[in-house]
Short mmCIF file of C-alpha atoms in Angstrom, two decimals:
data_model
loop_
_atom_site.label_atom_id
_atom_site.label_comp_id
_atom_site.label_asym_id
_atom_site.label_seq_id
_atom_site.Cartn_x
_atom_site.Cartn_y
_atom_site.Cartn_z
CA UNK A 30 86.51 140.27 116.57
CA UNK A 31 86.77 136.61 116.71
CA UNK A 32 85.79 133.99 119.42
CA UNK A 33 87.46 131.37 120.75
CA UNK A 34 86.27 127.74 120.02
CA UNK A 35 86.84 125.92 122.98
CA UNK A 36 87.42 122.21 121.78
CA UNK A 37 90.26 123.67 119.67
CA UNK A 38 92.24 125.65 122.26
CA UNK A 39 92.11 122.94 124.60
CA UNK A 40 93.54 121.02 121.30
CA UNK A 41 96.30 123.00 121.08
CA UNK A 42 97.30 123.56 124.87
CA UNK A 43 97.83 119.91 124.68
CA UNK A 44 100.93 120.61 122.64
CA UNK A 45 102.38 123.39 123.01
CA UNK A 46 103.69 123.65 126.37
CA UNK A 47 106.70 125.21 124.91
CA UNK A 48 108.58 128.00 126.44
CA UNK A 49 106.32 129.84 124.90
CA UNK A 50 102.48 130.11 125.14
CA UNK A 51 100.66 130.10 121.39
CA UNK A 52 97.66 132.75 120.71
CA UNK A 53 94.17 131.04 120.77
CA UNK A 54 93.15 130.29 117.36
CA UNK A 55 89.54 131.03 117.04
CA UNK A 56 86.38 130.87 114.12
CA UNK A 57 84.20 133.28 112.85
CA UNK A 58 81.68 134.58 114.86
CA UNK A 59 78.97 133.16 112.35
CA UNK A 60 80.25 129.45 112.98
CA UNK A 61 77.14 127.96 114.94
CA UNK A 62 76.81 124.36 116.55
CA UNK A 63 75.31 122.88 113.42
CA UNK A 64 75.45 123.98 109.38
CA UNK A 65 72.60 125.10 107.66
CA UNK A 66 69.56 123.47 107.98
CA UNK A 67 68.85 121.44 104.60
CA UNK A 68 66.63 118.48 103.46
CA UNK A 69 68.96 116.11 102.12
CA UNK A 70 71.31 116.32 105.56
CA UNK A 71 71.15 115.13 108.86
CA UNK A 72 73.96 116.06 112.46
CA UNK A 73 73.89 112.34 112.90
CA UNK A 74 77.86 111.95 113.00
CA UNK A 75 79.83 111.63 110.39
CA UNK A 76 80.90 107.19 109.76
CA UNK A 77 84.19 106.70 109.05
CA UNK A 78 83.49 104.76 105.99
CA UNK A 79 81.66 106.83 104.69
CA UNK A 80 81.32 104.95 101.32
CA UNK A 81 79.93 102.36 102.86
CA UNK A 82 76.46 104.42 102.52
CA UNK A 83 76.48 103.36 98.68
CA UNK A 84 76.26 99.91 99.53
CA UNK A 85 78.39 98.88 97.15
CA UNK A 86 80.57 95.90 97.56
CA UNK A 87 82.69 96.47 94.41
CA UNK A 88 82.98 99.75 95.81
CA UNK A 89 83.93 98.73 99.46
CA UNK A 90 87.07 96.45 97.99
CA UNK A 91 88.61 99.18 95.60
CA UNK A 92 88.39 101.62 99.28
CA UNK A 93 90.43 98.96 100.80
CA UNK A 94 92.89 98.56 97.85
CA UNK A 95 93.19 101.92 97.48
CA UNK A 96 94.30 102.39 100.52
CA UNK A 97 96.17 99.32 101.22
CA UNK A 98 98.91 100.08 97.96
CA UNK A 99 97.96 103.40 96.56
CA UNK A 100 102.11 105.36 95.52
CA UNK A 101 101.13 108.84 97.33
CA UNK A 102 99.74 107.07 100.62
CA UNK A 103 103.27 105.34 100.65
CA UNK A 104 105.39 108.34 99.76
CA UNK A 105 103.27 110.07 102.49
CA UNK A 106 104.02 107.47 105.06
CA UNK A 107 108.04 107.19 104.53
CA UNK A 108 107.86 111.25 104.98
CA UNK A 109 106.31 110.51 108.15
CA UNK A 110 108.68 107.63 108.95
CA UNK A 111 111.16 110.49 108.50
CA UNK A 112 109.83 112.79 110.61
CA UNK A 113 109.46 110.41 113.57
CA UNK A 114 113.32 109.15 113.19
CA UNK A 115 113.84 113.23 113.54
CA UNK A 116 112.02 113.06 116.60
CA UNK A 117 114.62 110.25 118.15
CA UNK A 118 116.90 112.50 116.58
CA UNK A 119 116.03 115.08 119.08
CA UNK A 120 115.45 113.46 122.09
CA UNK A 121 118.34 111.24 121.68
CA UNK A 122 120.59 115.02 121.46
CA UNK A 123 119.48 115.54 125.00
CA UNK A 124 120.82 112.49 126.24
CA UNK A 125 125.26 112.14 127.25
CA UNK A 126 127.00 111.48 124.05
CA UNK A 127 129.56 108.97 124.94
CA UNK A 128 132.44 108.03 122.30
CA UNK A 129 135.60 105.30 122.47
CA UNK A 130 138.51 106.49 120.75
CA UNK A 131 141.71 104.36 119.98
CA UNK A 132 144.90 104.59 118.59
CA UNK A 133 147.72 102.04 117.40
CA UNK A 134 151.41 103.68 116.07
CA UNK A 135 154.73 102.07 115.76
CA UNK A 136 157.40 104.23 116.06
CA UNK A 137 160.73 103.29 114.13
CA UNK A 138 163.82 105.48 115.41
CA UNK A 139 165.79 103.70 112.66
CA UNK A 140 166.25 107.32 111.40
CA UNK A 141 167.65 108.74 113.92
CA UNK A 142 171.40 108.41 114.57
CA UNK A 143 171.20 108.55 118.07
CA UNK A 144 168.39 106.70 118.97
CA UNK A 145 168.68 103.05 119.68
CA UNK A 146 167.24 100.70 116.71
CA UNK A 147 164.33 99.39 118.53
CA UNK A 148 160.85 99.78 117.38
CA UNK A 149 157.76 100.68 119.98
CA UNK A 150 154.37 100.63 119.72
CA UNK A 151 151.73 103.21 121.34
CA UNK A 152 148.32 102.52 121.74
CA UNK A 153 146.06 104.67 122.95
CA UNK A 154 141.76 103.63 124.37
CA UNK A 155 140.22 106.08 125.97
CA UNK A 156 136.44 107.07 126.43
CA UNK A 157 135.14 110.59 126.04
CA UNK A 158 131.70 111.48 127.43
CA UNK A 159 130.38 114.86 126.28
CA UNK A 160 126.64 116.86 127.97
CA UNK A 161 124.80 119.52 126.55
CA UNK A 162 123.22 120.89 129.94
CA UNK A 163 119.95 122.28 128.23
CA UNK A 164 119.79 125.00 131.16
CA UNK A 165 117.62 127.47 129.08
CA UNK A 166 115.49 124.61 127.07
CA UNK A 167 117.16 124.98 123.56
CA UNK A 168 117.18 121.15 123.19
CA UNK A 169 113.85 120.61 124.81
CA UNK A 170 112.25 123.10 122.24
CA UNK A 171 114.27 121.38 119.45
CA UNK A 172 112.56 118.21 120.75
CA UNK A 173 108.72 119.74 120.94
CA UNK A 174 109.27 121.19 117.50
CA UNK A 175 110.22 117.77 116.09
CA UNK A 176 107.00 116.23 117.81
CA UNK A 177 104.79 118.90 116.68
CA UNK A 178 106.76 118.87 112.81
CA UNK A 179 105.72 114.74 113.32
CA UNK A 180 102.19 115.02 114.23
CA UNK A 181 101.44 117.64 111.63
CA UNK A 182 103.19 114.85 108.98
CA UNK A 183 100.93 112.42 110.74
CA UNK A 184 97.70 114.64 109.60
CA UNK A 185 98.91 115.11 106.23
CA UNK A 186 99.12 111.35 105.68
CA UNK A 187 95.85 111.10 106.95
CA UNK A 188 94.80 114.26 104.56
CA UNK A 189 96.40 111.88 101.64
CA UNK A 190 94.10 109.11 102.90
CA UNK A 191 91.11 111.21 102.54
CA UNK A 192 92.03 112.21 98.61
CA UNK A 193 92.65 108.34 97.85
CA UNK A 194 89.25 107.37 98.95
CA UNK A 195 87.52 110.27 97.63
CA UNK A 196 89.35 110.03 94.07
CA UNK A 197 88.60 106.13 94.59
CA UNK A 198 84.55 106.63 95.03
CA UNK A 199 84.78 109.54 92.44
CA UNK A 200 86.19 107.58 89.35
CA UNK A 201 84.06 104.32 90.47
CA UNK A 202 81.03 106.76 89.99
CA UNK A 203 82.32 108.15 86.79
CA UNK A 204 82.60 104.75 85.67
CA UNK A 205 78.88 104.12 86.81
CA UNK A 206 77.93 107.57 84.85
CA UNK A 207 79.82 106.90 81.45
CA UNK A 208 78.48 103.18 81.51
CA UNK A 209 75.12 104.39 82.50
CA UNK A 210 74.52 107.10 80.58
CA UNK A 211 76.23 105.60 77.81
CA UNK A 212 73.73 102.56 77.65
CA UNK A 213 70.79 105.32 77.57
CA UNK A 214 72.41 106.64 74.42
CA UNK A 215 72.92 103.39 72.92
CA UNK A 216 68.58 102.70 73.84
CA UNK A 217 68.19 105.90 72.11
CA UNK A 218 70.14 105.41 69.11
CA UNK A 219 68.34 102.11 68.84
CA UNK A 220 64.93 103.45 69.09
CA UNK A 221 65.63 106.69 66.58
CA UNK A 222 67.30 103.69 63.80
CA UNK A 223 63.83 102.19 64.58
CA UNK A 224 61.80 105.39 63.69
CA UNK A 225 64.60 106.40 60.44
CA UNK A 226 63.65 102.45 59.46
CA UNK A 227 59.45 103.62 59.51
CA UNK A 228 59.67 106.98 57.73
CA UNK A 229 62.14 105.82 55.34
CA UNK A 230 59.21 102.88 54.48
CA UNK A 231 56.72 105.62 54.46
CA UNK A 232 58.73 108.09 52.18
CA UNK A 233 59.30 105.11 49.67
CA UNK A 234 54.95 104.56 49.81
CA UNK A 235 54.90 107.85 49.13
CA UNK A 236 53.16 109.10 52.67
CA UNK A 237 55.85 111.48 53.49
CA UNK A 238 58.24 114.20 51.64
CA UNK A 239 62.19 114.40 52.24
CA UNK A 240 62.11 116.82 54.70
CA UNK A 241 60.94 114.03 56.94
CA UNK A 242 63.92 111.56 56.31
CA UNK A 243 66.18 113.99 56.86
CA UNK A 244 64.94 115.69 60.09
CA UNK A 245 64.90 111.45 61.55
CA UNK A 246 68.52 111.02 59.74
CA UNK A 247 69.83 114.21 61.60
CA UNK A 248 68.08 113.26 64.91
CA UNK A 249 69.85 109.89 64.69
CA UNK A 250 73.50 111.04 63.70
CA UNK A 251 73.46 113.66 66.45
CA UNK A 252 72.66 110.78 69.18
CA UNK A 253 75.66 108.52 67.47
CA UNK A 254 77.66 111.14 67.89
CA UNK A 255 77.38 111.24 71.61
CA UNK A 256 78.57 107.80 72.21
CA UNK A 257 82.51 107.69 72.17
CA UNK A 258 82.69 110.53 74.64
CA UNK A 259 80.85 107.88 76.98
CA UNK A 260 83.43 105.14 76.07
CA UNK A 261 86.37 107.45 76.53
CA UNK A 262 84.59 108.78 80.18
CA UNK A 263 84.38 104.73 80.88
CA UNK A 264 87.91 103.84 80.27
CA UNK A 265 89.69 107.15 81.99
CA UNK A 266 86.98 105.99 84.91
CA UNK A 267 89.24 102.43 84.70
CA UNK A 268 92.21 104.45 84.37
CA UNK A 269 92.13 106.12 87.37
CA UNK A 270 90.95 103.57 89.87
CA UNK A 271 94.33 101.38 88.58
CA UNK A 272 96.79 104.28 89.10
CA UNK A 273 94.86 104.96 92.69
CA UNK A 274 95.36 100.95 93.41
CA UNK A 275 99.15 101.18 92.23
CA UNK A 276 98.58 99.31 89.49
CA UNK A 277 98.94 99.86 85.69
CA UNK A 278 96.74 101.66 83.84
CA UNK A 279 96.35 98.64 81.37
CA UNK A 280 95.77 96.12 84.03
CA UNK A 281 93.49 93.28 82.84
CA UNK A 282 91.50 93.25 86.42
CA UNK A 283 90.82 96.88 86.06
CA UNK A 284 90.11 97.02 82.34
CA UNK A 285 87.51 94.15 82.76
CA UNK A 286 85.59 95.84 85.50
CA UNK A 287 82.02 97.69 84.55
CA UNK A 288 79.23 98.92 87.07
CA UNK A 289 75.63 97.84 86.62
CA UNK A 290 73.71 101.01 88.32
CA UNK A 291 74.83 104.35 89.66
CA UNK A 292 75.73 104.45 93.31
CA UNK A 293 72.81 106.51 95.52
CA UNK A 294 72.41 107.75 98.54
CA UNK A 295 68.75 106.36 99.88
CA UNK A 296 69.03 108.31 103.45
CA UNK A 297 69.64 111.84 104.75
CA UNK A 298 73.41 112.33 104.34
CA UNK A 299 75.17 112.94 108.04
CA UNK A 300 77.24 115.75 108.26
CA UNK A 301 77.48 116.16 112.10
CA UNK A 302 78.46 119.68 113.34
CA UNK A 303 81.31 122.36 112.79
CA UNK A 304 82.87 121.39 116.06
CA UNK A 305 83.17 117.95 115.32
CA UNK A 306 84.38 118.91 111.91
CA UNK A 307 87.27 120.78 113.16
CA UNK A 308 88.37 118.01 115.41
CA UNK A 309 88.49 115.60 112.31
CA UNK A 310 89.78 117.59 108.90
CA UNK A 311 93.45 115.99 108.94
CA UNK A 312 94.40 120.00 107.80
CA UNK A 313 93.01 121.73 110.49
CA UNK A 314 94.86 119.31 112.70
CA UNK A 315 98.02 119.39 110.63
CA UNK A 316 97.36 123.51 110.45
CA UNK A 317 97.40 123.35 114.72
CA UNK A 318 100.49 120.98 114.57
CA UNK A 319 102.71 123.89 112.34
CA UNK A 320 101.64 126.14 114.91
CA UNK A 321 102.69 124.10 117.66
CA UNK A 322 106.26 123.58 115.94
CA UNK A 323 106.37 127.20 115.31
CA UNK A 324 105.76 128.34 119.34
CA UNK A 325 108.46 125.77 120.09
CA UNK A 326 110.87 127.32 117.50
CA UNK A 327 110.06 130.67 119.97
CA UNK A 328 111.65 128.99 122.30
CA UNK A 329 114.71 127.47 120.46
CA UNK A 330 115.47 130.85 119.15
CA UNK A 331 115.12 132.37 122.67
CA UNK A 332 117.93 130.28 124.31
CA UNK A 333 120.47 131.52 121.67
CA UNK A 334 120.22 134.99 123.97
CA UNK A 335 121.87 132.44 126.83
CA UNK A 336 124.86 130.40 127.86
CA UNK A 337 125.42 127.28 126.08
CA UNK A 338 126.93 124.66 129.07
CA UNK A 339 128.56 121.68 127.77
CA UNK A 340 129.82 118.99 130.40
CA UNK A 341 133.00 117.29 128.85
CA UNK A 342 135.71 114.48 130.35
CA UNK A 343 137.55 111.61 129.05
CA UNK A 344 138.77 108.58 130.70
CA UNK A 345 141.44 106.24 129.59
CA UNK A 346 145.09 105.27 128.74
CA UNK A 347 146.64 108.09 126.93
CA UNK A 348 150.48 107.81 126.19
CA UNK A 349 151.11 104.52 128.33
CA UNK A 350 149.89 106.03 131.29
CA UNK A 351 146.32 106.44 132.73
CA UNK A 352 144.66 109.43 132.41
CA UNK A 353 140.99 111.30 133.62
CA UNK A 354 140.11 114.71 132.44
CA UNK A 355 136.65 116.67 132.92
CA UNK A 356 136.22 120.32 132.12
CA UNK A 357 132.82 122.13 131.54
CA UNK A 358 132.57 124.53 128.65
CA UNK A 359 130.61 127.24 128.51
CA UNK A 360 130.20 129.62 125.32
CA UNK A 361 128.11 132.20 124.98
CA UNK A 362 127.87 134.73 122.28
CA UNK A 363 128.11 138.33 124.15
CA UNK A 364 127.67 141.39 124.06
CA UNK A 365 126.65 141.18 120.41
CA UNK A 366 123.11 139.53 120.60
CA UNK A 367 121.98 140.92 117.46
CA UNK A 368 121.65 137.32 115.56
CA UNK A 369 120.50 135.90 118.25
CA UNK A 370 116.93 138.59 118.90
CA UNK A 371 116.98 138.25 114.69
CA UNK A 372 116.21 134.63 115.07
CA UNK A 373 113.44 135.59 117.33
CA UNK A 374 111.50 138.00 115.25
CA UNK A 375 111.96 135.02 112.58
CA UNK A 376 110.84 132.67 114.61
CA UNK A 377 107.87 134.94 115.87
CA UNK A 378 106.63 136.11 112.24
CA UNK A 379 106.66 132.21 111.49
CA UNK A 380 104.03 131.54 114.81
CA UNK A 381 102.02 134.34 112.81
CA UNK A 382 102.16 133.05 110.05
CA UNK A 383 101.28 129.62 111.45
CA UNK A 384 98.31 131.45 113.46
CA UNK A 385 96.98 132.76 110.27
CA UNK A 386 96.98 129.16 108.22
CA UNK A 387 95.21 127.80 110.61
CA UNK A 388 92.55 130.46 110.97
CA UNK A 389 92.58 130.28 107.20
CA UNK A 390 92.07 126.25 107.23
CA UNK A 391 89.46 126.54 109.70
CA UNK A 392 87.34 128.94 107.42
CA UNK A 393 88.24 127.51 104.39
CA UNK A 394 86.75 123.88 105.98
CA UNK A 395 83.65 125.50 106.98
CA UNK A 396 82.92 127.06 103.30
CA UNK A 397 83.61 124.23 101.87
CA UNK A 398 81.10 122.12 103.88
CA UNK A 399 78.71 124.85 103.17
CA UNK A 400 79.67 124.93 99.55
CA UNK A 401 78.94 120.94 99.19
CA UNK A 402 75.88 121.22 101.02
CA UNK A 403 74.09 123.83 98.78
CA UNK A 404 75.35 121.86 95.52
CA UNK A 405 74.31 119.02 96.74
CA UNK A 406 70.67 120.29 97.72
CA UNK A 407 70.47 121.78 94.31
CA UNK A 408 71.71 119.00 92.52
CA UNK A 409 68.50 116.87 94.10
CA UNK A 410 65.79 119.51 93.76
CA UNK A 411 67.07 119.61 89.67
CA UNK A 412 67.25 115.63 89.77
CA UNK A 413 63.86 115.53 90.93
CA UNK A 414 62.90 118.13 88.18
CA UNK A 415 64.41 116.46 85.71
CA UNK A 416 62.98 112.93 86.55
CA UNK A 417 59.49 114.57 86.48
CA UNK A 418 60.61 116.16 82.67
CA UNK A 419 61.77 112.59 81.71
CA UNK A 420 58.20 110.97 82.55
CA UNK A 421 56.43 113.65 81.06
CA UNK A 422 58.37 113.34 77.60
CA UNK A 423 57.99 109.86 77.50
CA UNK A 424 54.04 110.52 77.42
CA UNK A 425 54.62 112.92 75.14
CA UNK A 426 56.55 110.93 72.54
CA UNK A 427 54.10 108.06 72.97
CA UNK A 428 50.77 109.83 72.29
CA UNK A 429 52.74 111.90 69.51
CA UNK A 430 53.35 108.96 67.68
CA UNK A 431 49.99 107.55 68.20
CA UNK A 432 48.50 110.23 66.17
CA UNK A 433 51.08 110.53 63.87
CA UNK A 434 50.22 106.88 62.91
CA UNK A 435 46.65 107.70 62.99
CA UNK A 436 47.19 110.90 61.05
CA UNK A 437 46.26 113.44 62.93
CA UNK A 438 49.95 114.95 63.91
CA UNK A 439 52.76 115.90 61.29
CA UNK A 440 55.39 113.08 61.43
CA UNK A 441 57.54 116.06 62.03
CA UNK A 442 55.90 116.52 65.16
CA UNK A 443 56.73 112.73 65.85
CA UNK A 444 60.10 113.81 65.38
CA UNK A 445 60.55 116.20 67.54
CA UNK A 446 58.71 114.97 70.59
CA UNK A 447 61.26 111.54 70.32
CA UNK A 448 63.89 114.29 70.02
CA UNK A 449 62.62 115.83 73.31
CA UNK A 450 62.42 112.43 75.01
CA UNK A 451 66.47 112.01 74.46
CA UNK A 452 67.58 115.24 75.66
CA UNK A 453 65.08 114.64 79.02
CA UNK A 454 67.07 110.99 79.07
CA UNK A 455 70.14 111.87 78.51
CA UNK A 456 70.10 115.38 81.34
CA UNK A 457 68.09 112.74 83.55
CA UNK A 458 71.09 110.69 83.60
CA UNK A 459 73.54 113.11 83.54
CA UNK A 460 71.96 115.12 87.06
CA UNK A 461 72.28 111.34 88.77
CA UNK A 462 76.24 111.58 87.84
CA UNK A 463 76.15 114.86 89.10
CA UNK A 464 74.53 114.40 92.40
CA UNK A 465 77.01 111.30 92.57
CA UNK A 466 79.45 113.58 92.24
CA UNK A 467 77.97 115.98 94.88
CA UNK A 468 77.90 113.47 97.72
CA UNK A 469 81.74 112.66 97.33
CA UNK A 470 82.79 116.42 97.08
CA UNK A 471 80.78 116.82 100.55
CA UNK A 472 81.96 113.90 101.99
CA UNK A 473 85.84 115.07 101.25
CA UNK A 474 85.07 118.44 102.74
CA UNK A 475 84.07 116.79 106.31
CA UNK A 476 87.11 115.15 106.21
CA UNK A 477 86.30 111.57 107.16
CA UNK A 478 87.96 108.47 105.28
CA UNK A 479 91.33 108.37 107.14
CA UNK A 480 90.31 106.74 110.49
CA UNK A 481 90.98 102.97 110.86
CA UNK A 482 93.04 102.79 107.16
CA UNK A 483 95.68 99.90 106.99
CA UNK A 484 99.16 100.84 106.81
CA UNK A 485 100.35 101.19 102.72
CA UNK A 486 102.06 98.49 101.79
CA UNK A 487 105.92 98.28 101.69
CA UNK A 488 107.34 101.70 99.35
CA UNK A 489 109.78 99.41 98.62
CA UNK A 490 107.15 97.48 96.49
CA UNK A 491 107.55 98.42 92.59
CA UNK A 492 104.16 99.85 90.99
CA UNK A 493 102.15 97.37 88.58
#
C-alpha cells in the first residue's frame, strides 16, 4: 500500500472543504527524505534562479526577457485571467440578482369606432429582485470548483514559466556548444591543412609515397565536413532564444549575439529533498488543484438530489397603479432522481480520476529527478574521462610527430595519432554540451524558475 505524505494532505485540506472530503493522495513507499546520494549534488535548497549558478550575465538578461514577453507565458496568463473572471462569475451567482425593467406604449383607439379619439400613453418601471437560496450548497460548490479550476490555471502558468526558462538556458547553451565546438573544428581543420601542406612538400622531395597524401587529404576533408552542422546548431541556437523572447526569428539583436565559453556548473548542484519538491513542481500543485475542483463538483452534483429555493418579488408601477409582489419558488425534480445520482457517479469517477493524476504526477516528478540525477552523474564521470583521453592524445600526437620528423615513426603513424587527437577534441567538447545539457534537464525536473517572474507583457502586444 501507499503512505500518506503529510505536507501534501495538509496541502490539499486547505482546499477542499467542499461538501465533500477528498481521499489522501499519497507517494510510494520508496520516496525517502532526500534522493539518492550522488557526488555532483547537494539538499542545500533549491534557488529560484536557478540559472543564476552559470554566472552568466548574457544569460541572466535573456531569463528576464524571456519571461517578461515570451507568446505562451501570455496566452497562459489571459487563460488564467479567464479563469479568475469565472471565479467572480461564481461568487457574484450567490449574491440577489436585482433587475429594472421599463416600458413606454402609446395606445391609439383611432381604430376603434367606439372609442373616443384620444391617444394614451403607459409606462411601466418596476424593479425585480430574484435569490437563489443555496440551502443544499449547489452554488457554494460551483464557487469552490471555480477557485480550485483558478488555482490549478495559476500552476500551469507557473509550469509555462518553468519551460520558458529552461528552453531559454537550453538554446543559450546550444549556442555556447555549436560556437564552441565549432571553433575546435575550425583549430583542427587548421592544424590538419598545416600537416596536408608538410607531406605534400615531402611527397614532392620524394620522402614519402601517395598513400601518405591521401590518408592527410582524407583526414582533412572529413574534419571540413563537420563544420556546417556547427553553423546550422549556432543559428537554430539564435533561433530559438528570439521566438522564446517574442521576437522574430531574423531579429538583428539576436542574430548578432555569440557566446565566448560554455556555461559550467563550478559547485555541487542543490537539489533539496522530495518533500520540498512536491511543494514546488507547478504540476503537482496544479494536479492537487483538479482534484480539489473535482471533490467540489461532488458536491454540485449532490444538491441536484434537493430542492432548488428561489426568492422572487418585484416592486414598482405596473399599469398606472403601484404594485409589490414576492413569491418563493421552489422546484425540485421528484420522484425521478435518476439524472440527478448519474451526475454523481460522473462527478465521482472524475475525483478518481483526478486522485490518480496526481498520484501519477507525483511519481512521475520523483523519476524524473532521479532520471536527471543519474545522467547528470554520468555525464561528469565520462567528461572527466574524456578530458583525461584529450590530454593524453595531445602527447601522443606531439611525440608521434617528433619521430616522424626524426624518422623513426611512419608518417602514417603521424597521421593517425593527429587523427586520434580530433576525435578526443571534438567528444571532449561535445560531453561539456552534454553535461550543459544535463544540468538544465535536472533543473526543469525540480521545478524551480517560476517564483518571483514579472507579469508577461500586454497579449495585446503584436510579436516582433
Amino acid at each position: 500500500m501507499i503512505r500518506r505524505l503529510s505536507a501534501l494532505s495538509a496541502l490539499l485540506a486547505s482546499g477542499c472543504m467542499a461538501a465533500s472530503t477528498p481521499p489522501s493522495a499519497s507517494v510510494s513507499p520508496m520516496a525517502s527524505p532526500a534522493f539518492t546520494t550522488r557526488d555532483i549534488s547537494t539538499i542545500a535548497p533549491v534557488p529560484d534562479d536557478w540559472w543564476r549558478l552559470f554566472n552568466d550575465p548574457q544569460l541572466d538578461h535573456l531569463v528576464q526577457s524571456s519571461l517578461a514577453a515570451n507568446a505562451d507565458l501570455r496566452v497562459a496568463y489571459a487563460a488564467l485571467d479567464s479563469a479568475r473572471a469565472a471565479v467572480r462569475q461564481a461568487d457574484a451567482a450567490r449574491l440577489p440578482q436585482p433587475i429594472i425593467e421599463s416600458s413606454l406604449g402609446n395606445d391609439n383607439p383611432s381604430g376603434q369606432p367606439s372609442a373616443a379619439n384620444v391617444s394614451a400613453s403607459d409606462y411601466d418601471v418596476a424593479a425585480t429582485v430574484s435569490w437563489d437560496i443555496d440551502l443544499f450548497g449547489r452554488l457554494r460548490g460551483a464557487a469552490m470548483a471555480a477557485r480550485a479550476d483558478a488555482d490549478a490555471q495559476a500552476a500551469a502558468l507557473d509550469g509555462v514559466r518553468v519551460a520558458v526558462v529552461s528552453d531559454t538556458v537550453l538554446a543559450y547553451i546550444d549556442l555556447c556548444g555549436a560556437t564552441h565546438n565549432g571553433r575546435i573544428a575550425r583549430e583542427i581543420v587548421a592544424a590538419q591543412e598545416r600537416n596536408l601542406k608538410g607531406v605534400q612538400e615531402q611527397f614532392r622531395a620524394g620522402e614519402l609515397s601517395p598513400l601518405e597524401v591521401s590518408q592527410a587529404a582524407s583526414l582533412l576533408a572529413t574534419s571540413r565536413s563537420t563544420l556546417p552542422s556547427f553553423e546550422a546548431a549556432r543559428d537554430n541556437a539564435r533561433y530559438r532564444l528570439a521566438t522564446l523572447q517574442g521576437l522574430s526569428p531574423t531579429d538583428p539583436g539576436i542574430a548578432a549575439m555569440d557566446c565566448a565559453t560554455m556555461p559550467r556548473l563550478r559547485n555541487a548542484i542543490p537539489v533539496g529533498d522530495d518533500t520540498a519538491l512536491l511543494l514546488r513542481r507547478p504540476d503537482i500543485r496544479e494536479a492537487e488543484r483538479r482534484l480539489a475542483s473535482a471533490t467540489a463538483g461532488i458536491g454540485v452534483a449532490r444538491a441536484e438530489l434537493y430542492p432548488k429555493v428561489n426568492l422572487g418579488g418585484a416592486l414598482g408601477l405596473l399599469s398606472g397603479g403601484f404594485a409589490a409582489t414576492a413569491s418563493p419558488l421552489v422546484s425540485w425534480t421528484f420522484p425521478n432522481q435518476a439524472p440527478a445520482r448519474a451526475k454523481i457517479a460522473a462527478a465521482q469517477a472524475k475525483e478518481r480520476g483526478a486522485l490518480a493524476s496526481w498520484d501519477a504526477a507525483v511519481l512521475r516528478a520523483l523519476r524524473e529527478v532521479e532520471n536527471a540525477l543519474t545522467a547528470t552523474q554520468a555525464e561528469a564521470k565520462r567528461n572527466a574521462a574524456l578530458a583525461s583521453a584529450t590530454d593524453e592524445a595531445a602527447l601522443y600526437a606531439r611525440r608521434t610527430a617528433s619521430r616522424a620528423r626524426l624518422g623513426d615513426a611512419s608518417p602514417l603513424l603521424a597521421i593517425d595519432a593527429e587523427r586520434t587527437r580530433a576525435i578526443a577534441r571534438l567528444a571532449w567538447a561535445q560531453s561539456d554540451l552534454l553535461l550543459a545539457q544535463s544540468y538544465v534537464a535536472l533543473f526543469r525536473a525540480l521545478g524551480g524558475g517560476w517564483q518571483g517572474a514579472p507579469q508577461p507583457l500586454d497579449p495585446a502586444r503584436p510579436i516582433g
